[in-house]
PDB file of C-alpha atoms in Angstrom:
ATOM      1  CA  UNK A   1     -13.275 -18.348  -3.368  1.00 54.00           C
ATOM      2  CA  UNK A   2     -14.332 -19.922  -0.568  1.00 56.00           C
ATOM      3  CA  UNK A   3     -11.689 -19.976   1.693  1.00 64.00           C
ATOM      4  CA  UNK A   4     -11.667 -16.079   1.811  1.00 66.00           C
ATOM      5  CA  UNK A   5     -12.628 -14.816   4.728  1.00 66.00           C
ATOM      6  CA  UNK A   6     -15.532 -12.635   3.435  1.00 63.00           C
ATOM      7  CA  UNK A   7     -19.214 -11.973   3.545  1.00 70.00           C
ATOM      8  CA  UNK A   8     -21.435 -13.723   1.361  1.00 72.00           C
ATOM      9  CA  UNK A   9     -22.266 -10.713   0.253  1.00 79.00           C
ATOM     10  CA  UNK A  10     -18.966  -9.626  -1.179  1.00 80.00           C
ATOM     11  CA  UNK A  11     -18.622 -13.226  -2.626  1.00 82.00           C
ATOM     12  CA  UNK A  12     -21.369 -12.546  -4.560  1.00 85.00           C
ATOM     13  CA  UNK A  13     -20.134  -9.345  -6.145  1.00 87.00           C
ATOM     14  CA  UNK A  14     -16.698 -10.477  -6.709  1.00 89.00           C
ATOM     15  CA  UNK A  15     -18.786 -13.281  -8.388  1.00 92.00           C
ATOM     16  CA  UNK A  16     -20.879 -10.769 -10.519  1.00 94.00           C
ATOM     17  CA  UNK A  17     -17.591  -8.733 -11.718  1.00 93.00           C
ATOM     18  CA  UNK A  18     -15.959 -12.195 -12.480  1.00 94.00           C
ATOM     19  CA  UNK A  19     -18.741 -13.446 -14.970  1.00 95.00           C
ATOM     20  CA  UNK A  20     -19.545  -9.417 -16.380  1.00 95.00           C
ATOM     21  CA  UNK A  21     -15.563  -9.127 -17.656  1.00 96.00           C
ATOM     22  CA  UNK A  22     -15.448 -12.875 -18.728  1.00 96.00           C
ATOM     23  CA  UNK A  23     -18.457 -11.718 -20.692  1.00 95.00           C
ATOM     24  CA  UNK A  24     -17.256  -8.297 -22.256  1.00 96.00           C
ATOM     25  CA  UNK A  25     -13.018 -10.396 -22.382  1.00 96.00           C
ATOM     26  CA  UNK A  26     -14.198 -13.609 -23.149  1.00 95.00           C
ATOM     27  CA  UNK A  27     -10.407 -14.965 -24.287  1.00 94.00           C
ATOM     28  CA  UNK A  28      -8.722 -11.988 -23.820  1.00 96.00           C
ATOM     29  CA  UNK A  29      -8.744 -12.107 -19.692  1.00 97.00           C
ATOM     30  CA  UNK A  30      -5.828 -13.699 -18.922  1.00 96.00           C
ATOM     31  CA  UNK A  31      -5.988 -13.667 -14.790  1.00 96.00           C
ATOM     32  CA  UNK A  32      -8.238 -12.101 -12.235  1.00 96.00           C
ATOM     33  CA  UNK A  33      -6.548 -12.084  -8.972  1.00 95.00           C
ATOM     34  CA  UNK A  34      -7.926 -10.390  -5.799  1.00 92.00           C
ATOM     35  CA  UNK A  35      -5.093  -8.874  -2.860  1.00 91.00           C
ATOM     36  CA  UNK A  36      -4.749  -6.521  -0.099  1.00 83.00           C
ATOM     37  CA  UNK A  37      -7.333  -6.925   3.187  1.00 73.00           C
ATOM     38  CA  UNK A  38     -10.079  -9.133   1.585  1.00 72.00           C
ATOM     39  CA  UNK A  39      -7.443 -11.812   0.912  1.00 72.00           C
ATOM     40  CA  UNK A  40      -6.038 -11.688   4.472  1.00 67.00           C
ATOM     41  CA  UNK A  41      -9.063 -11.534   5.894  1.00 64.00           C
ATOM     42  CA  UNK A  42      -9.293  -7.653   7.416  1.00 62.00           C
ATOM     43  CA  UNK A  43     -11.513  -6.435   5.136  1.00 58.00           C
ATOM     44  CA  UNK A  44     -13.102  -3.978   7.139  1.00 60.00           C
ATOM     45  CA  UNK A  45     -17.070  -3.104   6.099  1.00 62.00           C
ATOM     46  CA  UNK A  46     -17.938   0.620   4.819  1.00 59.00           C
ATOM     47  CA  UNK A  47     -14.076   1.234   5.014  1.00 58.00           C
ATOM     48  CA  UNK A  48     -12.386  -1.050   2.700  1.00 66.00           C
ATOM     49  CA  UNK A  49     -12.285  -1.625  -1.164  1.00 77.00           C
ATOM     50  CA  UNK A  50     -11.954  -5.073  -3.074  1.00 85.00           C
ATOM     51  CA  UNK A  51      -8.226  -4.707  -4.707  1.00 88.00           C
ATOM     52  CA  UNK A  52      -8.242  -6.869  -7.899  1.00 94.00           C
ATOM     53  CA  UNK A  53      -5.183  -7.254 -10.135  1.00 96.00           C
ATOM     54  CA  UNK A  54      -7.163  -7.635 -14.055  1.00 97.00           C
ATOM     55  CA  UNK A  55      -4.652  -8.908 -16.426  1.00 97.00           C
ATOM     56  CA  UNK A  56      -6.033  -8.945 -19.325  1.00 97.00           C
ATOM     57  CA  UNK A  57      -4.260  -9.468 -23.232  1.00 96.00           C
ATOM     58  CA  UNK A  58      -4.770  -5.603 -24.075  1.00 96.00           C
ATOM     59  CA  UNK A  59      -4.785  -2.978 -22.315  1.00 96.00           C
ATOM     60  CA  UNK A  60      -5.005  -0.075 -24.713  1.00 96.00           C
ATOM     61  CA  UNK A  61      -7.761   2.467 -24.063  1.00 96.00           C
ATOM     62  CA  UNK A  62     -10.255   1.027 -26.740  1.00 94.00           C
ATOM     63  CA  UNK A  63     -10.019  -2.304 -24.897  1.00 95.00           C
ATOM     64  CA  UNK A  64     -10.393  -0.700 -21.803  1.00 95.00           C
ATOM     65  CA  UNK A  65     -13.134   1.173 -22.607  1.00 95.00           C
ATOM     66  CA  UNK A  66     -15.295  -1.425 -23.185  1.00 95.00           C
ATOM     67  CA  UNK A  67     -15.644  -2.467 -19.354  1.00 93.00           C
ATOM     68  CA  UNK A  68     -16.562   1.193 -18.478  1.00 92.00           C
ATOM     69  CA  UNK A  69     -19.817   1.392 -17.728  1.00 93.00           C
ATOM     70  CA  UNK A  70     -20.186  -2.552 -16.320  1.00 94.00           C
ATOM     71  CA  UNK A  71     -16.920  -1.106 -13.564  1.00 91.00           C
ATOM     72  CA  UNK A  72     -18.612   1.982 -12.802  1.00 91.00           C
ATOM     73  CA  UNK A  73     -21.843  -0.543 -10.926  1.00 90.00           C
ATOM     74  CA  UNK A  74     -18.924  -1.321  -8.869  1.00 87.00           C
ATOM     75  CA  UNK A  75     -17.648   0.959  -6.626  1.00 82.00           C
ATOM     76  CA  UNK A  76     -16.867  -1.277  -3.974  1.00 83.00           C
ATOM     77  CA  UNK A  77     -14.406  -3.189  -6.319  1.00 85.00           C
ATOM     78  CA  UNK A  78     -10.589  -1.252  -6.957  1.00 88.00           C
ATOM     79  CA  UNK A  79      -9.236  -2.809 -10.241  1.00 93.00           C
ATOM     80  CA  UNK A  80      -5.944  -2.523 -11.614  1.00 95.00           C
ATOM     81  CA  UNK A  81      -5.733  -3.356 -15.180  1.00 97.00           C
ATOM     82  CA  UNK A  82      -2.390  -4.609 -16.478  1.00 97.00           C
ATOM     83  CA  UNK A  83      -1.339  -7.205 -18.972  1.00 97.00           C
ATOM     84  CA  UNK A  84       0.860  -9.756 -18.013  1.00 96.00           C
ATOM     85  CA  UNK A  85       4.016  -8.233 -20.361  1.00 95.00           C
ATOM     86  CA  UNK A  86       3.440  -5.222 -18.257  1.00 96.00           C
ATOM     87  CA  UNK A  87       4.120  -7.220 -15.077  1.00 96.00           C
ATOM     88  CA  UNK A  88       6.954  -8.771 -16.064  1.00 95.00           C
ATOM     89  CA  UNK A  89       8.723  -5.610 -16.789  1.00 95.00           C
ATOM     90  CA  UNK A  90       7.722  -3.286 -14.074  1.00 96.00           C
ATOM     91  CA  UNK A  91       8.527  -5.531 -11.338  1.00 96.00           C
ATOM     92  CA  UNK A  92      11.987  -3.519 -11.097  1.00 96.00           C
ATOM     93  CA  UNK A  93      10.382   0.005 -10.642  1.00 96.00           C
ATOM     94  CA  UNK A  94       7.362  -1.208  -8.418  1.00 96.00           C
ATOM     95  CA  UNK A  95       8.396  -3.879  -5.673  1.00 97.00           C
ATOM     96  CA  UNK A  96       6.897  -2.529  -3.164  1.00 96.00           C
ATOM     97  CA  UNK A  97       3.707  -2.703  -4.878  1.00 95.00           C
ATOM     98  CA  UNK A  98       4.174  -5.833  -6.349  1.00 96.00           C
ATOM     99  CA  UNK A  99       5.595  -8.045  -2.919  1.00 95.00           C
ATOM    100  CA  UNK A 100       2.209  -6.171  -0.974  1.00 91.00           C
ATOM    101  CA  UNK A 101       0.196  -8.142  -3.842  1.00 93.00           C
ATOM    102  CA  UNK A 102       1.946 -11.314  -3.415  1.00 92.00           C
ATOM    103  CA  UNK A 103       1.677 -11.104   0.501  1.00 88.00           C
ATOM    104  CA  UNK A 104      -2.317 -11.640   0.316  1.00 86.00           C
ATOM    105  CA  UNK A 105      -3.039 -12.621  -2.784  1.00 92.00           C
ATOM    106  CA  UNK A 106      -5.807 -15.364  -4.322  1.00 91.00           C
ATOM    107  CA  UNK A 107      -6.748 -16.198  -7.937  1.00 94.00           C
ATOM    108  CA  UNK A 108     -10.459 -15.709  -8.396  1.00 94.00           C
ATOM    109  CA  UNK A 109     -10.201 -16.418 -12.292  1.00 95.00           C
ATOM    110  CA  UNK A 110      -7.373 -17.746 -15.188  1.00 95.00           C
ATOM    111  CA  UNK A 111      -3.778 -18.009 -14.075  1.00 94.00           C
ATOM    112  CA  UNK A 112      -1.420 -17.427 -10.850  1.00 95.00           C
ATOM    113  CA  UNK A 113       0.350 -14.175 -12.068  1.00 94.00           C
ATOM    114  CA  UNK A 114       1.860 -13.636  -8.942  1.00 94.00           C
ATOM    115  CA  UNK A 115       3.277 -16.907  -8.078  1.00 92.00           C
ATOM    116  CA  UNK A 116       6.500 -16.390 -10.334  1.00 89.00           C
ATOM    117  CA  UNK A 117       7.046 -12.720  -9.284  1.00 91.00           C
ATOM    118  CA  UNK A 118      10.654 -12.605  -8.363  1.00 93.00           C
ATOM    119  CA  UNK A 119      12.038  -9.401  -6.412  1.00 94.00           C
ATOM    120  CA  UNK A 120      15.393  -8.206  -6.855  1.00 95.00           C
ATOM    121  CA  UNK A 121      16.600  -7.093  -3.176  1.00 95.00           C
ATOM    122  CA  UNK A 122      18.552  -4.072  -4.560  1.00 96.00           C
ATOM    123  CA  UNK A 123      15.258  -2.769  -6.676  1.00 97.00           C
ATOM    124  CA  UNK A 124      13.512  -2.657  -3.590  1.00 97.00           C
ATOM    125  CA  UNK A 125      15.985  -1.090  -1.381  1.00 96.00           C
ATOM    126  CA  UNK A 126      16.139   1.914  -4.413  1.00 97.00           C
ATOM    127  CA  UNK A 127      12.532   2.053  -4.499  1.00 97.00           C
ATOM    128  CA  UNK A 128      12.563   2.064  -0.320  1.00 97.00           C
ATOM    129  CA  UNK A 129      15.498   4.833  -0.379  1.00 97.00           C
ATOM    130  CA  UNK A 130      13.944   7.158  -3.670  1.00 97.00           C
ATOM    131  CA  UNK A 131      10.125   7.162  -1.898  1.00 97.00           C
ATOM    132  CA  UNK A 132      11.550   8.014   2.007  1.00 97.00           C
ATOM    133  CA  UNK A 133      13.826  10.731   0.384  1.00 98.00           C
ATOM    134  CA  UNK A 134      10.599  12.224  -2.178  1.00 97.00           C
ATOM    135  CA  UNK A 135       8.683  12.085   1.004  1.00 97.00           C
ATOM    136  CA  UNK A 136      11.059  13.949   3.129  1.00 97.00           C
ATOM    137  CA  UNK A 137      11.874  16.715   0.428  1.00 97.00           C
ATOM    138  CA  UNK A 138       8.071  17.222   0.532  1.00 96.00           C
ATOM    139  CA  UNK A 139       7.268  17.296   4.333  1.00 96.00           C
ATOM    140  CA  UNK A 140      10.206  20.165   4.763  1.00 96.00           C
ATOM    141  CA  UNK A 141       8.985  22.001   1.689  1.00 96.00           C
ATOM    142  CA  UNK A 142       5.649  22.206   3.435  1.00 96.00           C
ATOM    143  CA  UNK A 143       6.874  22.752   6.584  1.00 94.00           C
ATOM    144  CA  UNK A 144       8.639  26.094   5.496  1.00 94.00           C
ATOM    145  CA  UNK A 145       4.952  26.863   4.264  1.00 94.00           C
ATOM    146  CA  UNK A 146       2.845  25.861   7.416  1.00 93.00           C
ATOM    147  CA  UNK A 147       5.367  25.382  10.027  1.00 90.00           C
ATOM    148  CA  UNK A 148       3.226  28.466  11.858  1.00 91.00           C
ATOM    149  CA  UNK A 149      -0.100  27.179  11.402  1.00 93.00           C
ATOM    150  CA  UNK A 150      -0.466  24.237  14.263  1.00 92.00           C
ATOM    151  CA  UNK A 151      -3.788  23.091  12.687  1.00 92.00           C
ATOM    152  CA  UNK A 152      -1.876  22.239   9.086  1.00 94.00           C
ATOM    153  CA  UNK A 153       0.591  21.142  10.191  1.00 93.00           C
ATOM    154  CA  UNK A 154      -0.857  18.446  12.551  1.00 93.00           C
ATOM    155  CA  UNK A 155      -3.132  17.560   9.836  1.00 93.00           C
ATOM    156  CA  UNK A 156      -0.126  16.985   7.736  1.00 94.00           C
ATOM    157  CA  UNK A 157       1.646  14.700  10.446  1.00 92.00           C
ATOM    158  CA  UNK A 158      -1.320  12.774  10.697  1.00 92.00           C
ATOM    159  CA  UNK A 159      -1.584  12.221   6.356  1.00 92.00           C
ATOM    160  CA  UNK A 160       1.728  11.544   6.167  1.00 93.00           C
ATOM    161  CA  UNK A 161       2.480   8.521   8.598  1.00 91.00           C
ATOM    162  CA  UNK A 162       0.334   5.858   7.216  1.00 89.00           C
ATOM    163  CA  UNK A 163       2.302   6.207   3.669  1.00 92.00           C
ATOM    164  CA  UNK A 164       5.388   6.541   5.434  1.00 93.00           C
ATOM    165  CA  UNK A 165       5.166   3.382   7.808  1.00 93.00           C
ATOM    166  CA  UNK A 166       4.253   1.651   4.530  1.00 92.00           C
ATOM    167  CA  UNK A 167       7.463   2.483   2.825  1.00 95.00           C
ATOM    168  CA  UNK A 168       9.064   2.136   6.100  1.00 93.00           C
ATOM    169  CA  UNK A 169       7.422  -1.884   6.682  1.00 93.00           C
ATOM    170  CA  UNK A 170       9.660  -2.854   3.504  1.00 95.00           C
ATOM    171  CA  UNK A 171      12.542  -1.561   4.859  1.00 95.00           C
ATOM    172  CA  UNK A 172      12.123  -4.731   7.163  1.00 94.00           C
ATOM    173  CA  UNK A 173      12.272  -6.745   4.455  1.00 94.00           C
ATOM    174  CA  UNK A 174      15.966  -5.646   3.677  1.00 94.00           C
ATOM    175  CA  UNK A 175      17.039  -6.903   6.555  1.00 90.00           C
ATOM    176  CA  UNK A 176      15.363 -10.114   5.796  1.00 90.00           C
ATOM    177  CA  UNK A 177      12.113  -9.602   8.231  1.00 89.00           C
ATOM    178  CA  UNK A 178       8.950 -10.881   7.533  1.00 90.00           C
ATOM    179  CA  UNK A 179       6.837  -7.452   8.286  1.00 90.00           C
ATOM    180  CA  UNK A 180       3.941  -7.110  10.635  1.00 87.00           C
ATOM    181  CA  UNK A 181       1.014  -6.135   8.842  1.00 82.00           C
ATOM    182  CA  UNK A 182      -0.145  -4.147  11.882  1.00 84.00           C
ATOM    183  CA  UNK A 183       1.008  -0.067  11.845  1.00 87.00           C
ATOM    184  CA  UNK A 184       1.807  -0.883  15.800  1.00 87.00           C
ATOM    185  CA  UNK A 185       3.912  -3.690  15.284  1.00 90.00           C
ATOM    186  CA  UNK A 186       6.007  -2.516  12.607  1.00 91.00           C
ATOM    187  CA  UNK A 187       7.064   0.256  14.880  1.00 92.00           C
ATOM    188  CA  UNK A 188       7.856  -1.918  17.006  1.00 93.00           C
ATOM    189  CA  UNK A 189      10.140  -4.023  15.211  1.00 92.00           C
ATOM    190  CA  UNK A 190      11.559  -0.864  13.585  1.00 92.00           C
ATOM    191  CA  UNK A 191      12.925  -0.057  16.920  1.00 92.00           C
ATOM    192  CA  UNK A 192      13.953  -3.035  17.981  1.00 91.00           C
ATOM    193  CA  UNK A 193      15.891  -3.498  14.326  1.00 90.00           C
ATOM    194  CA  UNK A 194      17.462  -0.074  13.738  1.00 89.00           C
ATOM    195  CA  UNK A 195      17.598   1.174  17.437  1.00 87.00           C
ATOM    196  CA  UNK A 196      15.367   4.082  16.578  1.00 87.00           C
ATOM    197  CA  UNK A 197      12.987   5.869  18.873  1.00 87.00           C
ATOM    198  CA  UNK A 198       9.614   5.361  17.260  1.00 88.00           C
ATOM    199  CA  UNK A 199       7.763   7.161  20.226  1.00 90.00           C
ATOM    200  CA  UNK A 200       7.036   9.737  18.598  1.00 90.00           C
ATOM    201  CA  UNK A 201       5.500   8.075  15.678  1.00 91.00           C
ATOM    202  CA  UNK A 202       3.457   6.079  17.999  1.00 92.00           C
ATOM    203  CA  UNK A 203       1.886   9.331  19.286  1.00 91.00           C
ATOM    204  CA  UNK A 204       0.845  10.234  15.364  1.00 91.00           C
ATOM    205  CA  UNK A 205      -0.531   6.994  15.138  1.00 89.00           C
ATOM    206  CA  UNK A 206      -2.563   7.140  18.243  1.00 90.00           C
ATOM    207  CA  UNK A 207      -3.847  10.696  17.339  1.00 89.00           C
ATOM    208  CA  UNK A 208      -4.506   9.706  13.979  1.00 87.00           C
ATOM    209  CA  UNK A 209      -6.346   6.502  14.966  1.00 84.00           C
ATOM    210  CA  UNK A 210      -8.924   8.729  17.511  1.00 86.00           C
ATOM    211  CA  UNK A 211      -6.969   7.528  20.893  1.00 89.00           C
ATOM    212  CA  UNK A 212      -5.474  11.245  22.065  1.00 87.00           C
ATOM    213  CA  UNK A 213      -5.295  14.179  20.992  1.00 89.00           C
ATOM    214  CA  UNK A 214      -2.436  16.023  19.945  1.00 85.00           C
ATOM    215  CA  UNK A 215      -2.043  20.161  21.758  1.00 88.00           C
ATOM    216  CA  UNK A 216      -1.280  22.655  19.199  1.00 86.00           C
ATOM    217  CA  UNK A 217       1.698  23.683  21.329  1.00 87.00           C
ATOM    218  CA  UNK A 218       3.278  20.560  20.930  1.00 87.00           C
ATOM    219  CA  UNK A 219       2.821  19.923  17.349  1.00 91.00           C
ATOM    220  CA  UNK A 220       6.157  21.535  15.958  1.00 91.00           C
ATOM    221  CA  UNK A 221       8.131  19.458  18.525  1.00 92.00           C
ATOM    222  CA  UNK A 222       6.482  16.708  17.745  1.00 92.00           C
ATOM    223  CA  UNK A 223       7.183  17.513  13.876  1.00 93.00           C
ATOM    224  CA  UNK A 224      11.054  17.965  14.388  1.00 94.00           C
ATOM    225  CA  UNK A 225      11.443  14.516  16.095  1.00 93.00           C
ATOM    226  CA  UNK A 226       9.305  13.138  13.298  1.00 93.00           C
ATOM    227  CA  UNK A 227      11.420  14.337  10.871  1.00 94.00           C
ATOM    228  CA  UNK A 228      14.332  13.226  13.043  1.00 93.00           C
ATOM    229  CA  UNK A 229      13.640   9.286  13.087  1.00 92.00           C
ATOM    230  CA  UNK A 230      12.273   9.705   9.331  1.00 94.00           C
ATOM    231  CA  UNK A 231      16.299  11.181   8.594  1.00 95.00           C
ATOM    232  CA  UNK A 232      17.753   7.992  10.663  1.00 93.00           C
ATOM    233  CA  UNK A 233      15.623   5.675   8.678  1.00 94.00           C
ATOM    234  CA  UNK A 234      16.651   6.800   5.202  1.00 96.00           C
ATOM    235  CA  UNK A 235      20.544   6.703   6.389  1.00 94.00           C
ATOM    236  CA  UNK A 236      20.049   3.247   7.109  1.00 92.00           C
ATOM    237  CA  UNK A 237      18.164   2.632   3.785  1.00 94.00           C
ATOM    238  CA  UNK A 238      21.305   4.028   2.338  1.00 92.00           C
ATOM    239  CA  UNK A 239      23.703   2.044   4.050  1.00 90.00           C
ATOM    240  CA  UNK A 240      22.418  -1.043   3.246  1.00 87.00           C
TER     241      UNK A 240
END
């Protein structure tokens, strides 16, 4: 734990949780591995969470249960319970999830889980193609709803881009890219990759991250081209 790149502070909670579920698990906690920001060293204060993958032996709700009120003096700390059967076999519906894990990953207790993860390319470009398609469906749906109130629908431009360039940073990886971690810089590499113009999407980003502000007369233009690029993207999901 002491390479991570985080407070004493947090060391010491992540130390607390450790020795409160070896307590409640004793032999049935298989791995505790912690992933995401803390363990690549952006954890940002008062606006991150501690991600930690608990694999324990059981995961039924009786089992579960018993760590309930010792996880609820944690608030800081997001845990996802899983058992290690349950990895194995959903690494072909989640790989998205799972290669963001392996990415920034370190084992704070038991064994490496991730280490032996193995991603099928094709499961990840029909996770890639099934999540931009769901999110499209959805953003038109709402549009026929909102389309005339400028407020909403800004508000929806700005919630949907940070899920969206998610999906859309894995959609480097099909191409064999190593992704930028950075919202900026996977734009950019978008458009250098798949010759799309991710102007627009740097505009949602910049209003979304406090830098301008966005006119109400310009937000269903700005929509449209959104929806534009979002359309190219998925075309080229489903072409490769």
């Amino acid at each position: 734990m002491e390479e991570l790149k985080i407070s004493g502070k947090l060391r010491n909670v992540l130390q607390q949780f450790i020795l409160g579920l070896k307590d409640i698990y004793q032999e049935g906690l298989a791995s505790i591995v912690l992933y995401g920001s803390a363990a690549s060293g952006e954890f940002i204060d008062k606006h991150s969470n501690l991600n930690l993958l608990v694999v324990l032996k059981n995961t039924n709700l009786e089992n579960l249960k018993r760590a309930t009120r010792f996880i609820n003096k944690f608030r800081i700390i997001n845990p996802l319970f899983l058992t290690e059967d349950y990895i194995k076999r959903s690494i072909d519906i989640f790989p998205i999830e799972f290669l963001d894990m392996q990415e920034n990953y370190s084992v704070l207790y038991g064994k490496d889980i991730l280490k032996d993860v193995d991603i099928d390319i094709r499961n990840l470009r029909f996770q890639c193609e099934q999540e931009l398609k769901a999110k499209l469906i959805v953003l038109r749906q709402l549009y026929l709803k909102i389309n005339r109130d400028k407020p909403a629908l800004k508000d929806l431009l700005l919630r949907s881009i940070t899920s969206i360039l998610h999906i859309s940073r894995n959609v480097l990886r099909l191409k064999g890219k190593k992704p930028p971690y950075k919202k900026d810089e996977i734009l950019k590499e978008l458009a250098a990759e798949f010759k799309i113009d991710t102007g627009v999407w740097e505009k949602i980003l910049a209003a979304k991250n406090r830098q301008i502000k966005l006119r109400n007369r310009d937000i269903e233009i700005l929509f449209v081209n959104f929806i534009s690029e979002l359309e190219k993207i998925i075309d080229i999901v489903d072409r490769l």
